[in-house]
PDB file of C-alpha atoms and ligand atoms in Angstrom:
ATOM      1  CA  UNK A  12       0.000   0.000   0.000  1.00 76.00           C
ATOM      2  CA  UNK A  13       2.720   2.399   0.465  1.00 86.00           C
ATOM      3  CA  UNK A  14       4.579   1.942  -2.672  1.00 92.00           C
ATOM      4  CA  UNK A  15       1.486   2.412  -4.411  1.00 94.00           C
ATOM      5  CA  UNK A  16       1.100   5.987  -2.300  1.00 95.00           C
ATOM      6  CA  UNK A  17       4.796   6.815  -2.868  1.00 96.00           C
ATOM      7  CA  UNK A  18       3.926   6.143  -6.557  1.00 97.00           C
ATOM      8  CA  UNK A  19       0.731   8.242  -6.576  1.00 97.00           C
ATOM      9  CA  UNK A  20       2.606  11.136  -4.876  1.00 97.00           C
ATOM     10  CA  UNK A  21       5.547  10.865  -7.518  1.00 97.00           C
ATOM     11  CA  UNK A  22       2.948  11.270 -10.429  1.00 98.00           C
ATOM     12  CA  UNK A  23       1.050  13.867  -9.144  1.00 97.00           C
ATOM     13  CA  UNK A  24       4.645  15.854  -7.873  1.00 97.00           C
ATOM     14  CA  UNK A  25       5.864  14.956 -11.757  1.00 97.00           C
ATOM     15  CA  UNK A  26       2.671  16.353 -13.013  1.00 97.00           C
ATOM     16  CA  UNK A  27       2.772  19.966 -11.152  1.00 97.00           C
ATOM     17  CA  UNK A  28       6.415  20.250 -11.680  1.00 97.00           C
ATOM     18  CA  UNK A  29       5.135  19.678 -15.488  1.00 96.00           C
ATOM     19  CA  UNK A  30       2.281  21.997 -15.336  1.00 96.00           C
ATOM     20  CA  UNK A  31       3.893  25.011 -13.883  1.00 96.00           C
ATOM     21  CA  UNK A  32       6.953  24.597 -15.989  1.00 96.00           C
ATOM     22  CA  UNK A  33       4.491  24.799 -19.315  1.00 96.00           C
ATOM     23  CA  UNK A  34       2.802  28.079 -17.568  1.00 95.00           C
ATOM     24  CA  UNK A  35       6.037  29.659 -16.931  1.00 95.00           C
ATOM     25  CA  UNK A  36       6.815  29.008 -20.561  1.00 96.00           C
ATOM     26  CA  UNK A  37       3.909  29.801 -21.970  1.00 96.00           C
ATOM     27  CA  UNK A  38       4.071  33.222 -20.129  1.00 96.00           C
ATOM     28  CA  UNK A  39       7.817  33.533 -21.780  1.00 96.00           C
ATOM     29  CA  UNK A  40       6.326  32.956 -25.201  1.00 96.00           C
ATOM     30  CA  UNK A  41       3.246  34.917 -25.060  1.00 96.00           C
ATOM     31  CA  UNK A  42       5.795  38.094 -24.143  1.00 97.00           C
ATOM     32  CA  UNK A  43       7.862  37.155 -27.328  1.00 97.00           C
ATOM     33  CA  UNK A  44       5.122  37.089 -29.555  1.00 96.00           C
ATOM     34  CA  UNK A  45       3.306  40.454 -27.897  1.00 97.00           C
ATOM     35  CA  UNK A  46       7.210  41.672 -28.538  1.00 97.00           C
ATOM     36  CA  UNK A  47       7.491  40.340 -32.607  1.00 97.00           C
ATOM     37  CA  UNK A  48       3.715  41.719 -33.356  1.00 97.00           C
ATOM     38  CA  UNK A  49       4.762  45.149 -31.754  1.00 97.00           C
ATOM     39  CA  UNK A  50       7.607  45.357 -34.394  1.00 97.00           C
ATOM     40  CA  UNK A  51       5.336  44.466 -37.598  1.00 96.00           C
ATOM     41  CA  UNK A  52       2.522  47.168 -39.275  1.00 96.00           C
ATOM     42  CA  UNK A  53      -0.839  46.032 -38.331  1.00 96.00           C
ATOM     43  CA  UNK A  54      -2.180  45.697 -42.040  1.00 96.00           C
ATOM     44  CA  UNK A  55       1.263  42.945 -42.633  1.00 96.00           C
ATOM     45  CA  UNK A  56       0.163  41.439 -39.636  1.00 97.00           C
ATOM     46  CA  UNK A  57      -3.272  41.276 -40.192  1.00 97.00           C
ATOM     47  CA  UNK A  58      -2.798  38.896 -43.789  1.00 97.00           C
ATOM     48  CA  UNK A  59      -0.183  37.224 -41.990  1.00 97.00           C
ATOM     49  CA  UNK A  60      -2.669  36.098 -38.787  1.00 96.00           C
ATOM     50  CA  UNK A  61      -5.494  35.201 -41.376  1.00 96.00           C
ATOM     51  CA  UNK A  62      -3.255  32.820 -42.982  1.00 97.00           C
ATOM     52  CA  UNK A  63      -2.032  31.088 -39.818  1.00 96.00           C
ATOM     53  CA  UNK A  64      -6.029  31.389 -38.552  1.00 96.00           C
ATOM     54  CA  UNK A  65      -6.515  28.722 -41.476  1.00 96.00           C
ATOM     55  CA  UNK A  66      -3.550  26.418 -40.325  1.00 96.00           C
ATOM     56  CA  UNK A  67      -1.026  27.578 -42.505  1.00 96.00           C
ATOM     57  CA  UNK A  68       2.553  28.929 -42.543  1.00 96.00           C
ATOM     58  CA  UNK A  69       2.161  33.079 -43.288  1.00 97.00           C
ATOM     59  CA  UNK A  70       5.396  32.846 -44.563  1.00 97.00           C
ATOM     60  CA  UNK A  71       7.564  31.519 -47.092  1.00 97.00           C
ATOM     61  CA  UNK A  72      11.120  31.103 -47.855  1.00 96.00           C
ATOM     62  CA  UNK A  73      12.462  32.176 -51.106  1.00 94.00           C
ATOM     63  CA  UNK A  74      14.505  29.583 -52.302  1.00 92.00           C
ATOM     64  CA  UNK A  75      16.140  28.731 -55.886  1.00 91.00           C
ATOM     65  CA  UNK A  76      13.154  31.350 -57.152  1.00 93.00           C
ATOM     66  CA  UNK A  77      10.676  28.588 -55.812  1.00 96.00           C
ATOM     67  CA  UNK A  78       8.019  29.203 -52.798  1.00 97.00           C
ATOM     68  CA  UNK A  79       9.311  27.211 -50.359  1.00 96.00           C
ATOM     69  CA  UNK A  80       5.199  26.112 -49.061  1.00 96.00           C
ATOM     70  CA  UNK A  81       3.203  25.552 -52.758  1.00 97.00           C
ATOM     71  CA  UNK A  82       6.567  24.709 -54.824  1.00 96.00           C
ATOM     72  CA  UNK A  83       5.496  27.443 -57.045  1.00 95.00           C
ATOM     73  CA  UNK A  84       7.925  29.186 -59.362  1.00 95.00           C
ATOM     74  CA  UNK A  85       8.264  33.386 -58.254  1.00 94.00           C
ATOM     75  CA  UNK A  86       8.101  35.658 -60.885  1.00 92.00           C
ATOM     76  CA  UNK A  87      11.007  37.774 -61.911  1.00 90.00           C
ATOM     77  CA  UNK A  88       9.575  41.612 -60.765  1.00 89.00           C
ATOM     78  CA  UNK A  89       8.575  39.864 -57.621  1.00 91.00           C
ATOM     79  CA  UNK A  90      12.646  37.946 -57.444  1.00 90.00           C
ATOM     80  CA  UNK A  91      14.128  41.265 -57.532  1.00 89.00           C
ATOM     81  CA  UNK A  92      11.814  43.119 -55.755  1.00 88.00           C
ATOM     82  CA  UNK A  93      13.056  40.719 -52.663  1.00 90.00           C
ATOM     83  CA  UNK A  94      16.434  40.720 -53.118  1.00 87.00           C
ATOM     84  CA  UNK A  95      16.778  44.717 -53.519  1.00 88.00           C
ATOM     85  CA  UNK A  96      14.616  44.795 -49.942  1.00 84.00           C
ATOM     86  CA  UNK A  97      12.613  47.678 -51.386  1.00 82.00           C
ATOM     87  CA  UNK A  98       9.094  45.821 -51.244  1.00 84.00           C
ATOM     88  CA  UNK A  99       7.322  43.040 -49.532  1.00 91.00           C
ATOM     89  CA  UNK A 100       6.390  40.466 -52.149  1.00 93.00           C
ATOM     90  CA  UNK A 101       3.690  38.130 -51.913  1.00 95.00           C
ATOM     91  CA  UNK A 102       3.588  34.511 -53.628  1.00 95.00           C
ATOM     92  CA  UNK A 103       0.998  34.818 -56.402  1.00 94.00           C
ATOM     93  CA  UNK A 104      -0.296  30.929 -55.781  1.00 95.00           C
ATOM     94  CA  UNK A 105      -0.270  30.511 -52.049  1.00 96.00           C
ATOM     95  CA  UNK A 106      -0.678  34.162 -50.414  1.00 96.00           C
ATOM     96  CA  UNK A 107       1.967  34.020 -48.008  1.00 97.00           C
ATOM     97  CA  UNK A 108       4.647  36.261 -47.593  1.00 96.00           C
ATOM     98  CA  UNK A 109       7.999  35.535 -49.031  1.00 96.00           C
ATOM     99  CA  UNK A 110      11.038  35.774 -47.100  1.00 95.00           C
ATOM    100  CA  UNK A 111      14.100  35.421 -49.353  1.00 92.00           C
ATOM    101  CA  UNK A 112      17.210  33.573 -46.890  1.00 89.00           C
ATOM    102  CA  UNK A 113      20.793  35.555 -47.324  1.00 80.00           C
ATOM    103  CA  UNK A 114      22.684  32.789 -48.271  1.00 65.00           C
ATOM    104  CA  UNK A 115      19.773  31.903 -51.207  1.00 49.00           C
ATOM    105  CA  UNK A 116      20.575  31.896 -54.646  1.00 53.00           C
ATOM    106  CA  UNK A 117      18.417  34.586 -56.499  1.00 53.00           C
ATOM    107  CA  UNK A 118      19.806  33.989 -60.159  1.00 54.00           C
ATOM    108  CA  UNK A 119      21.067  37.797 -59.960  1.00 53.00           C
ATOM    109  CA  UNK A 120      24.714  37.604 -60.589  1.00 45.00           C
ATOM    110  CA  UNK A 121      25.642  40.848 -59.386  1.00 44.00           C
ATOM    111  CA  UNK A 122      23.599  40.815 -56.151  1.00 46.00           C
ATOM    112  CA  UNK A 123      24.520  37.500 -55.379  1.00 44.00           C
ATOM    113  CA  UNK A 124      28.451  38.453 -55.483  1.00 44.00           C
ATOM    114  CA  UNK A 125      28.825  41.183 -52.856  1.00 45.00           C
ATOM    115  CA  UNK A 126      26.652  40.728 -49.918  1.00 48.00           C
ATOM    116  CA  UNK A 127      27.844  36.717 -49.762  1.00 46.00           C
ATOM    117  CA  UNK A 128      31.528  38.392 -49.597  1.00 44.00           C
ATOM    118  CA  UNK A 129      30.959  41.321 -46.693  1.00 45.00           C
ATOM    119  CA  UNK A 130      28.761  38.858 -44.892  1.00 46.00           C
ATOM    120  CA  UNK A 131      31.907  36.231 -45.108  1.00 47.00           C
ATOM    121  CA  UNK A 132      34.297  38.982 -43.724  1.00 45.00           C
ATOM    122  CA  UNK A 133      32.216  40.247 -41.118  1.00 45.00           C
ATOM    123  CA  UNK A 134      32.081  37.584 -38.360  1.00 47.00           C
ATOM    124  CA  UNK A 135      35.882  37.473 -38.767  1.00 46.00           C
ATOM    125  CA  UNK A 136      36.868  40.848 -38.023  1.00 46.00           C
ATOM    126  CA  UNK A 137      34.147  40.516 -34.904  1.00 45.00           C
ATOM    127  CA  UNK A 138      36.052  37.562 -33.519  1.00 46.00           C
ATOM    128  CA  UNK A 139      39.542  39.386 -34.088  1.00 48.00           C
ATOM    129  CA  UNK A 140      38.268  42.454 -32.020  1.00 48.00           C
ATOM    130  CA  UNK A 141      37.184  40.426 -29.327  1.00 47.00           C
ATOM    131  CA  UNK A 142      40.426  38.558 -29.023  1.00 44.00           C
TER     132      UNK A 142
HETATM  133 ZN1  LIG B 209       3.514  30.005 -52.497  1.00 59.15          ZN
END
């Protein structure tokens, strides 16, 4: 009878140590998120909530000129629209916003060439400073 008490106790320890771990969390991310939607214009975030109100991603990587969600193929306005940083470019198929990753290839030759070479040299110079 006592082991099974000891065992009862254990659970029900293991289960508020559980619970008030997730709350503690959950208070963590609700502060980052209140933080991120602070930083984005309410119209962006609007489109962007709708999308993940349905179930699905609000973004999209850019990558290889492909939407990285509906595999579609991005136009090429919209291609260097992204990778000059002037606009925010929506996939014509899917909706969602496209995020286009540094290190992506856009099929520019000339704006793939310089950033990938100060973006190489900068870390470097950081880590010399500090040492
Ligand atoms: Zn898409």
């Amino acid at each position: 009878m006592e082991a099974v008490m000891r065992k009862i106790m254990d659970c029900l320890l293991a289960l508020q140590k559980l619970q008030f771990d997730v709350r503690v969390r959950l208070t963590a991310v609700q502060a980052e998120l209140e933080k991120l939607r602070a930083e984005v214009p309410p119209t962006i975030l609007a489109h962007y909530e709708r999308l993940v109100g349905r179930g699905k991603k609000g973004v999209a990587l850019a990558r290889n000129g492909v939407c990285s969600e509906c595999h579609l193929r991005i136009t090429g306005g919209k291609l260097v629209g992204l990778s000059a940083g002037t606009d925010i470019q929506l996939c014509d198929n899917c909706g969602r916003y496209l995020y286009l990753p540094e290190t992506a290839p856009v099929g520019l030759a000339e704006t793939k060439a310089l950033p990938t070479a100060a973006i190489k040299r900068t870390p470097r110079e950081a880590v010399y400073h500090v040492a």
